[in-house]
Tab-separated table of C-alpha atoms and ligand atoms in Angstrom:
chain	number	residue	atom	x	y	z
Y	19	MET	CA	-2.425	-16.294	0.471
Y	20	LEU	CA	-1.133	-18.450	3.244
Y	21	ILE	CA	-3.865	-17.964	5.775
Y	22	LYS	CA	-3.561	-18.480	9.467
Y	23	THR	CA	-6.284	-18.025	12.076
Y	24	PRO	CA	-6.210	-14.271	12.529
Y	25	SER	CA	-4.965	-13.221	15.927
Y	26	PRO	CA	-6.908	-10.364	17.493
Y	27	SER	CA	-5.292	-6.991	17.088
Y	28	ALA	CA	-3.208	-5.813	19.987
Y	29	ALA	CA	-4.659	-2.302	19.826
Y	30	ARG	CA	-6.458	-1.064	22.903
Y	31	GLU	CA	-9.056	1.676	23.259
Y	32	CYS	CA	-6.427	4.117	24.500
Y	33	ASP	CA	-4.372	3.614	21.339
Y	34	VAL	CA	-7.094	5.248	19.271
Y	35	THR	CA	-6.764	8.695	20.835
Y	36	PRO	CA	-3.491	9.740	19.178
Y	37	GLU	CA	-5.017	9.372	15.723
Y	38	ALA	CA	-7.694	11.971	16.540
Y	39	HIS	CA	-4.944	14.282	17.764
Y	40	TYR	CA	-3.057	13.580	14.555
Y	41	LEU	CA	-5.925	14.835	12.425
Y	42	SER	CA	-6.505	18.045	14.320
Y	43	ARG	CA	-2.801	18.833	14.546
Y	44	ARG	CA	-2.320	18.143	10.870
Y	45	ARG	CA	-5.172	20.443	9.947
Y	46	PHE	CA	-3.439	23.120	11.966
Y	47	MET	CA	-0.247	22.487	10.039
Y	48	GLY	CA	-2.086	22.743	6.747
Y	49	ALA	CA	-3.653	26.050	7.736
Y	50	ALA	CA	-0.319	27.433	8.820
Y	51	GLY	CA	1.167	26.614	5.447
Y	52	ALA	CA	2.642	23.482	6.967
Y	53	ALA	CA	5.960	25.231	7.229
Y	54	LEU	CA	6.951	23.016	10.111
Y	55	ALA	CA	9.135	20.040	9.477
Y	56	MET	CA	7.970	17.024	11.456
Y	57	GLY	CA	11.084	17.239	13.563
Y	58	ALA	CA	9.918	20.645	14.719
Y	59	LEU	CA	6.640	19.442	16.235
Y	60	PRO	CA	6.479	19.740	19.993
Y	61	ALA	CA	8.037	16.684	21.546
Y	62	ARG	CA	4.890	15.860	23.529
Y	63	ALA	CA	2.700	15.842	20.447
Y	64	GLU	CA	5.136	13.529	18.705
Y	65	ALA	CA	5.230	11.171	21.645
Y	66	GLU	CA	1.420	11.039	21.747
Y	67	ARG	CA	0.902	10.334	18.107
Y	68	TYR	CA	3.361	7.520	17.729
Y	69	ALA	CA	2.740	6.056	21.200
Y	70	GLY	CA	5.276	3.363	21.900
Y	71	VAL	CA	6.450	3.051	18.287
Y	72	GLU	CA	10.095	3.578	17.479
Y	73	LEU	CA	10.604	6.104	14.696
Y	74	GLY	CA	13.471	6.254	12.258
Y	75	ALA	CA	15.261	9.345	10.955
Y	76	THR	CA	13.499	11.552	8.408
Y	77	PRO	CA	15.455	11.882	5.150
Y	78	ALA	CA	16.069	15.349	3.676
Y	79	TRP	CA	14.120	14.647	0.447
Y	80	PHE	CA	11.024	14.017	2.576
Y	81	THR	CA	11.431	16.979	4.927
Y	82	GLU	CA	11.743	19.291	1.908
Y	83	LYS	CA	8.359	18.122	0.673
Y	84	LEU	CA	6.467	18.722	3.911
Y	85	PRO	CA	5.651	22.445	3.537
Y	86	GLU	CA	3.757	21.801	0.291
Y	87	ILE	CA	1.748	18.742	1.217
Y	88	ARG	CA	-1.880	18.804	0.097
Y	89	TRP	CA	-3.481	17.514	3.299
Y	90	GLN	CA	-6.639	15.424	3.069
Y	91	ALA	CA	-6.671	15.412	-0.723
Y	92	VAL	CA	-8.882	12.321	-0.317
Y	93	THR	CA	-10.660	11.326	2.881
Y	94	ALA	CA	-12.575	8.261	4.009
Y	95	GLY	CA	-15.575	10.228	5.243
Y	96	GLU	CA	-16.390	9.640	8.878
Y	97	GLU	CA	-14.439	6.395	9.112
Y	98	ALA	CA	-11.869	6.391	11.910
Y	99	LEU	CA	-8.196	6.023	11.107
Y	100	THR	CA	-6.609	2.741	12.094
Y	101	PRO	CA	-4.100	3.489	14.872
Y	102	TYR	CA	-0.496	3.967	13.825
Y	103	ALA	CA	0.534	1.019	15.994
Y	104	ASP	CA	-1.705	-1.378	14.007
Y	105	VAL	CA	-0.823	0.083	10.624
Y	106	THR	CA	2.847	-0.518	11.358
Y	107	HIS	CA	2.652	-3.781	13.355
Y	108	TYR	CA	0.014	-5.846	11.570
Y	109	ASN	CA	1.544	-6.294	8.158
Y	110	ASN	CA	1.946	-8.573	5.182
Y	111	PHE	CA	5.451	-8.422	3.746
Y	112	TYR	CA	6.347	-12.030	3.073
Y	113	GLU	CA	9.964	-11.215	2.263
Y	114	PHE	CA	10.338	-10.803	6.038
Y	115	GLY	CA	8.171	-13.714	7.211
Y	116	THR	CA	4.573	-14.845	7.173
Y	117	SER	CA	3.449	-13.728	10.656
Y	118	LYS	CA	1.755	-10.367	10.902
Y	119	GLY	CA	4.429	-9.175	13.337
Y	120	ASP	CA	7.432	-10.339	11.289
Y	121	PRO	CA	7.722	-7.255	9.039
Y	122	ALA	CA	7.876	-4.872	12.036
Y	123	ARG	CA	10.406	-7.185	13.666
Y	124	TYR	CA	12.714	-7.790	10.713
Y	125	ALA	CA	12.192	-5.178	7.986
Y	126	ASP	CA	14.700	-2.817	9.583
Y	127	LYS	CA	17.282	-5.026	7.841
Y	128	LEU	CA	16.132	-3.664	4.484
Y	129	VAL	CA	18.692	-1.159	3.224
Y	130	ILE	CA	16.754	1.729	1.674
Y	131	GLU	CA	19.554	4.239	1.170
Y	132	PRO	CA	20.581	4.603	-1.571
Y	133	TRP	CA	17.492	3.481	-3.512
Y	134	SER	CA	16.980	3.562	-7.211
Y	135	VAL	CA	14.117	2.500	-9.449
Y	136	MET	CA	14.569	1.186	-12.990
Y	137	ILE	CA	11.912	2.428	-15.382
Y	138	ASP	CA	11.969	0.474	-18.626
Y	139	GLY	CA	10.024	-1.270	-21.357
Y	140	GLU	CA	7.679	0.622	-23.649
Y	141	VAL	CA	8.759	4.147	-22.700
Y	142	ALA	CA	10.605	6.880	-24.573
Y	143	ARG	CA	12.651	7.748	-21.504
Y	144	PRO	CA	13.908	4.543	-19.855
Y	145	GLY	CA	16.624	4.338	-17.239
Y	146	PRO	CA	17.432	4.156	-13.548
Y	147	VAL	CA	16.200	6.998	-11.341
Y	148	SER	CA	17.292	7.664	-7.781
Y	149	LEU	CA	14.483	7.882	-5.247
Y	150	GLU	CA	15.269	11.565	-4.681
Y	151	GLN	CA	15.024	12.329	-8.420
Y	152	LEU	CA	11.877	10.276	-8.732
Y	153	VAL	CA	10.026	12.088	-5.943
Y	154	GLN	CA	11.431	15.582	-6.560
Y	155	PRO	CA	8.985	16.846	-9.250
Y	156	HIS	CA	5.891	15.754	-7.323
Y	157	ARG	CA	3.795	17.524	-4.758
Y	158	LEU	CA	2.853	15.068	-2.032
Y	159	GLU	CA	-0.801	14.533	-1.183
Y	160	GLU	CA	-2.364	12.956	1.829
Y	161	ARG	CA	-4.902	10.343	0.839
Y	162	ILE	CA	-6.909	8.586	3.485
Y	163	TYR	CA	-7.766	5.250	1.922
Y	164	ARG	CA	-9.412	2.054	3.046
Y	165	LEU	CA	-7.098	-0.944	2.635
Y	166	ARG	CA	-8.975	-4.244	2.243
Y	167	CYS	CA	-6.832	-7.367	2.413
Y	168	VAL	CA	-7.990	-10.499	0.578
Y	169	GLU	CA	-7.737	-12.206	4.000
Y	170	ALA	CA	-10.863	-10.221	5.032
Y	171	TRP	CA	-9.355	-7.646	7.374
Y	172	SER	CA	-9.181	-3.931	6.653
Y	173	MET	CA	-7.711	-0.653	7.817
Y	174	VAL	CA	-8.027	3.077	7.116
Y	175	ILE	CA	-4.608	4.607	6.446
Y	176	PRO	CA	-3.503	8.207	5.817
Y	177	TRP	CA	-0.918	7.749	3.044
Y	178	LEU	CA	1.365	10.407	1.619
Y	179	GLY	CA	2.230	10.086	-2.030
Y	180	PHE	CA	1.580	11.236	-5.575
Y	181	PRO	CA	-0.430	9.836	-8.482
Y	182	LEU	CA	1.306	7.016	-10.363
Y	183	ALA	CA	-0.068	8.626	-13.560
Y	184	GLU	CA	2.274	11.602	-13.078
Y	185	LEU	CA	5.302	9.333	-12.859
Y	186	LEU	CA	4.291	7.284	-15.900
Y	187	LYS	CA	3.659	10.385	-18.019
Y	188	ARG	CA	7.189	11.574	-17.286
Y	189	ALA	CA	8.567	8.325	-18.695
Y	190	GLU	CA	6.550	8.902	-21.917
Y	191	PRO	CA	4.860	5.541	-22.569
Y	192	THR	CA	4.852	4.400	-26.189
Y	193	GLY	CA	1.691	3.295	-28.006
Y	194	LYS	CA	2.567	-0.339	-27.212
Y	195	ALA	CA	2.342	0.079	-23.430
Y	196	ARG	CA	-0.796	-1.779	-22.260
Y	197	TYR	CA	0.194	-2.901	-18.759
Y	198	VAL	CA	2.512	-1.831	-15.957
Y	199	ARG	CA	4.633	-4.422	-14.185
Y	200	PHE	CA	6.119	-3.703	-10.748
Y	201	GLU	CA	8.880	-5.556	-8.980
Y	202	THR	CA	9.964	-5.499	-5.320
Y	203	GLN	CA	13.574	-5.377	-4.180
Y	204	LEU	CA	15.135	-8.829	-3.910
Y	205	ALA	CA	17.903	-8.948	-1.307
Y	206	PRO	CA	18.000	-12.412	0.312
Y	207	GLU	CA	20.738	-11.389	2.738
Y	208	GLN	CA	18.366	-8.743	4.147
Y	209	MET	CA	15.156	-10.776	3.857
Y	210	ALA	CA	14.680	-13.748	6.161
Y	211	GLY	CA	11.465	-14.784	4.396
Y	212	VAL	CA	13.240	-15.034	1.048
Y	213	ARG	CA	16.072	-17.094	2.556
Y	214	SER	CA	13.665	-19.501	4.238
Y	215	GLY	CA	13.399	-22.777	2.360
Y	216	PHE	CA	9.653	-22.976	3.154
Y	217	SER	CA	8.455	-20.153	0.974
Y	218	LEU	CA	6.473	-21.163	-2.111
Y	219	ILE	CA	6.784	-17.705	-3.631
Y	220	ASP	CA	8.851	-17.271	-6.759
Y	221	TRP	CA	10.748	-14.094	-5.782
Y	222	PRO	CA	10.912	-11.230	-6.520
Y	223	TYR	CA	7.332	-10.209	-5.666
Y	224	VAL	CA	5.699	-8.968	-8.866
Y	225	GLU	CA	2.458	-7.090	-9.421
Y	226	GLY	CA	0.746	-5.531	-12.391
Y	227	LEU	CA	-2.004	-3.188	-13.515
Y	228	ARG	CA	-3.735	-2.496	-16.765
Y	229	MET	CA	-2.632	0.857	-18.177
Y	230	ASP	CA	-5.997	2.537	-17.509
Y	231	GLU	CA	-5.927	1.287	-13.898
Y	232	ALA	CA	-2.396	2.601	-13.477
Y	233	MET	CA	-3.422	5.994	-14.877
Y	234	HIS	CA	-6.525	6.278	-12.687
Y	235	PRO	CA	-6.269	9.304	-10.373
Y	236	LEU	CA	-6.832	7.140	-7.259
Y	237	THR	CA	-3.735	5.009	-7.950
Y	238	LEU	CA	-0.998	6.240	-5.668
Y	239	MET	CA	2.752	5.897	-5.301
Y	240	ALA	CA	3.161	6.196	-1.531
Y	241	VAL	CA	6.289	7.413	0.245
Y	242	GLY	CA	4.794	8.073	3.674
Y	243	LEU	CA	1.969	7.521	6.115
Y	244	TYR	CA	0.669	9.425	9.125
Y	245	GLY	CA	2.689	12.479	8.053
Y	246	ARG	CA	5.912	10.481	8.272
Y	247	VAL	CA	8.182	8.713	5.867
Y	248	LEU	CA	7.074	5.103	5.180
Y	249	PRO	CA	8.300	2.604	7.747
Y	250	ASN	CA	10.209	-0.291	6.165
Y	251	GLN	CA	7.493	-2.783	7.119
Y	252	ASN	CA	4.963	-0.778	5.074
Y	253	GLY	CA	7.099	-0.891	1.948
Y	254	ALA	CA	9.706	1.860	2.229
Y	255	PRO	CA	10.784	3.809	0.424
Y	256	LEU	CA	8.225	3.531	-2.393
Y	257	ARG	CA	5.089	1.410	-2.705
Y	258	LEU	CA	1.941	1.223	-4.738
Y	259	VAL	CA	-1.526	1.787	-3.239
Y	260	VAL	CA	-4.579	0.777	-5.287
Y	261	PRO	CA	-7.464	1.290	-2.867
Y	262	TRP	CA	-10.214	-0.511	-4.818
Y	263	LYS	CA	-8.219	-3.732	-5.119
Y	264	TYR	CA	-7.249	-6.331	-2.546
Y	265	GLY	CA	-4.135	-5.329	-0.640
Y	266	PHE	CA	-1.838	-7.791	-2.392
Y	267	LYS	CA	-1.885	-5.585	-5.500
Y	268	SER	CA	-0.279	-2.783	-3.463
Y	269	ILE	CA	3.294	-3.941	-3.951
Y	270	LYS	CA	5.975	-2.726	-1.561
Y	271	SER	CA	9.593	-1.519	-1.832
Y	272	ILE	CA	9.498	-1.121	-5.609
Y	273	VAL	CA	12.754	-1.245	-7.597
Y	274	ARG	CA	11.437	-1.702	-11.113
Y	275	ILE	CA	8.512	-0.336	-13.102
Y	276	SER	CA	8.154	-1.728	-16.613
Y	277	LEU	CA	5.623	-0.712	-19.223
Y	278	VAL	CA	4.774	-3.789	-21.232
Y	279	ALA	CA	2.567	-4.972	-24.067
Y	280	GLU	CA	1.533	-8.300	-22.513
Y	281	ARG	CA	-0.246	-8.848	-19.232
Y	282	PRO	CA	2.429	-9.630	-16.629
Y	283	GLN	CA	2.222	-12.744	-14.504
Y	284	THR	CA	1.876	-11.675	-10.921
Y	285	THR	CA	3.084	-13.387	-7.758
Y	286	TRP	CA	-0.181	-14.605	-6.223
Y	287	GLU	CA	-1.845	-15.376	-9.530
Y	288	LYS	CA	1.123	-17.584	-10.398
Y	289	LEU	CA	0.994	-19.362	-7.040
Y	290	ALA	CA	-2.761	-20.016	-6.900
Y	291	PRO	CA	-4.640	-18.790	-9.997
Y	292	ASP	CA	-7.965	-20.183	-8.744
Y	293	GLU	CA	-7.727	-18.100	-5.600
Y	294	TYR	CA	-6.037	-14.856	-6.611
Y	295	GLY	CA	-6.806	-13.222	-9.937
Y	296	PHE	CA	-4.960	-10.538	-11.852
Y	297	TYR	CA	-7.743	-7.997	-11.297
Y	298	ALA	CA	-8.314	-8.601	-7.579
Y	299	ASN	CA	-11.029	-5.959	-7.377
Y	300	VAL	CA	-12.661	-5.928	-3.945
Y	301	ASN	CA	-16.003	-7.636	-4.460
Y	302	PRO	CA	-18.348	-8.904	-1.717
Y	303	GLN	CA	-20.201	-11.053	-4.287
Y	304	VAL	CA	-17.195	-13.084	-5.373
Y	305	ASP	CA	-15.991	-15.255	-2.539
Y	306	HIS	CA	-12.511	-16.631	-2.152
Y	307	PRO	CA	-12.775	-20.438	-2.640
Y	308	ARG	CA	-11.985	-20.913	1.040
Y	309	TRP	CA	-13.831	-18.015	2.716
Y	310	SER	CA	-16.494	-15.375	2.184
Y	311	GLN	CA	-15.598	-11.872	1.041
Y	312	ALA	CA	-18.968	-10.411	2.085
Y	313	THR	CA	-17.651	-8.895	5.310
Y	314	GLU	CA	-14.366	-7.724	6.763
Y	315	ARG	CA	-12.769	-7.266	10.156
Y	316	ARG	CA	-11.872	-3.578	10.549
Y	317	LEU	CA	-8.816	-2.993	12.715
Y	318	PRO	CA	-8.523	-2.271	15.580
Y	319	ASN	CA	-10.619	-5.154	16.820
Y	320	SER	CA	-10.506	-7.802	19.488
Y	321	LEU	CA	-12.172	-11.066	20.381
Y	322	PHE	CA	-14.816	-9.166	22.364
Y	323	SER	CA	-15.180	-6.384	19.838
Y	324	PRO	CA	-14.734	-8.065	16.442
Y	325	ASN	CA	-15.678	-4.917	14.494
Y	326	VAL	CA	-17.031	-6.786	11.483
Y	327	ILE	CA	-18.455	-4.579	8.720
Y	328	ASP	CA	-19.911	-5.206	5.262
Y	329	THR	CA	-17.460	-5.206	2.393
Y	330	ARG	CA	-18.325	-2.859	-0.466
Y	331	LEU	CA	-17.858	-3.371	-4.196
Y	332	PHE	CA	-14.556	-1.800	-5.263
Y	333	ASN	CA	-13.956	-1.161	-1.556
Y	334	GLY	CA	-16.418	1.731	-1.812
Y	335	TYR	CA	-14.559	3.486	-4.669
Y	336	GLU	CA	-17.471	3.296	-7.145
Y	337	GLU	CA	-15.810	5.839	-9.425
Y	338	VAL	CA	-13.677	3.035	-10.884
Y	339	ALA	CA	-16.700	0.980	-12.014
Y	340	SER	CA	-16.517	2.341	-15.584
Y	341	LEU	CA	-13.076	0.711	-15.991
Y	342	TYR	CA	-14.807	-2.665	-15.818
Y	343	SER	CA	-18.134	-2.029	-17.555
Y	344	ASP	CA	-17.435	-4.684	-20.206
Y	345	LEU	CA	-15.920	-7.240	-17.826
Y	346	ASP	CA	-17.615	-10.174	-16.113
Y	347	LEU	CA	-16.306	-9.598	-12.588
Y	348	ARG	CA	-16.981	-13.221	-11.612
Y	349	LYS	CA	-14.749	-14.474	-14.390
Y	350	TYR	CA	-12.109	-11.770	-14.133
Y	351	TYR	CA	-11.741	-11.744	-10.344
K	404	LIG	N1	4.476	-6.432	-1.277
K	404	LIG	C1	5.499	-7.281	-1.164
K	404	LIG	N2	6.644	-7.009	-1.793
K	404	LIG	N3	5.435	-8.412	-0.403
K	404	LIG	C2	4.286	-8.761	0.247
K	404	LIG	O1	4.249	-9.816	0.919
K	404	LIG	N4	1.950	-8.188	0.732
K	404	LIG	C3	0.764	-7.555	0.146
K	404	LIG	C4	0.971	-6.063	-0.113
K	404	LIG	N5	2.259	-5.819	-0.728
K	404	LIG	C5	3.164	-7.898	0.137
K	404	LIG	C6	3.306	-6.706	-0.626
K	404	LIG	C7	-0.429	-7.753	0.963
K	404	LIG	S1	-1.088	-9.337	0.967
K	404	LIG	C8	-1.040	-6.743	1.629
K	404	LIG	S2	-2.546	-6.955	2.398
K	404	LIG	C9	-0.417	-5.406	1.725
K	404	LIG	O2	0.877	-5.371	1.126
K	404	LIG	C10	-0.284	-5.037	3.191
K	404	LIG	O3	0.243	-3.754	3.328
K	404	LIG	P1	0.553	-3.227	4.801
K	404	LIG	O4	1.416	-4.243	5.477
K	404	LIG	O5	1.234	-1.915	4.631
K	404	LIG	O6	-0.782	-3.100	5.486
C-alpha cells in the first residue's frame, strides 16, 4: 500500500455523541418492528446523527428492506462506534485518489444506477443480475465489525448487509469452484485515480477468497452502513466485508463475482507480493516489512489522543482460526 504519514483524524469529541444516539434510536426502531423508513425519522434526529455530512437519496430497494432488518446481528462488545464522519471521510478507494479525503471528495462521480453484477465461472446459474434482483431475496442484517487496515489504523463500523454464502448458494457453485474472485467497477471517465498516469495499480481492483472463507458466516456483502445506504466512498452499491482480514480484502463497488478453480491474482499481491499476501489475515505477530502490525490507531484519534490499542489475531474473530489450522501463518500472510 502506498503509505503516507497518517494525518490525525479530524473528528472531535463532540462528533462522537451522534453515534450513541444512533444506537439507542435504532434499538427503538427494532423494538417497534422498524416499520419506519429512514426518511420518516424526525428531522432533528437525522440532523444529529449525520452531523455535517451530506446525504444522498435513499433508493426504493433499500427502503423496502428497512422494516425487516435484523439489528445488531453481530456487535463489537463494548467498543465504541467510529463516528459517521470518519467512516465516510477517511477512506481508501484508490480509483478516486490516494489521499484519505479523495474518495469523499470525488466518488460522487461514480454512477451507481443502474448497477448490475455478473456472476460467472464455476456455477450452474451464471449471468448478469441487477442490484435490485441481487438484494431482493435477502434479509438485511446489521453487523458491527472492526475494520483493521494494513496501514495500522482501525474503525468500528455498523454495516448493513447479508452473508455472501447466501448469494453464492443461489448461484449453485459446481464441484470445481475453489476460490471466489471479485472485481470492482472500472470506469476511467468517472475515476480520477484510474485516469492518473501515476497509479501503479493494474485496474480493475481485484480481490479473492478461498471458498471456505467466502462461505464463512462472518463474510458479508454490505449495501449500507449506519442504517443508511452505502455512500459511494465506502463502495456503493455493493462491497465485501471480511472482518478478520486486512481492509484491502474488502473490495468495493463490485461488478463481477467469479467462482474459479485456481487462486486468483489479487491487486495488492500482484503489486508487492512481499508486502501483501493473498490471505491477509490480521496478525500482530507478522509485521509488514516496513512497519509493525502489533498495534493499531483506532479512529477517532488525534495527535494528543493517539488512541493506540493492541492488534488481535484475526482482528479478534477467533472463530475463524479453524480455517487455518494447517497453515503456517508466517508463510501464508
Ligand atoms: N476497493 C477498491 N475497489 N479500491 C480500493 O482502493 N481499498 C481497500 C478496501 N477496498 C480499496 C477497496 C482498503 S486498503 C481498505 S482499508 C478498505 O477498502 C477501506 O474501506 P473504507 O474506505 O470503507 O474504510
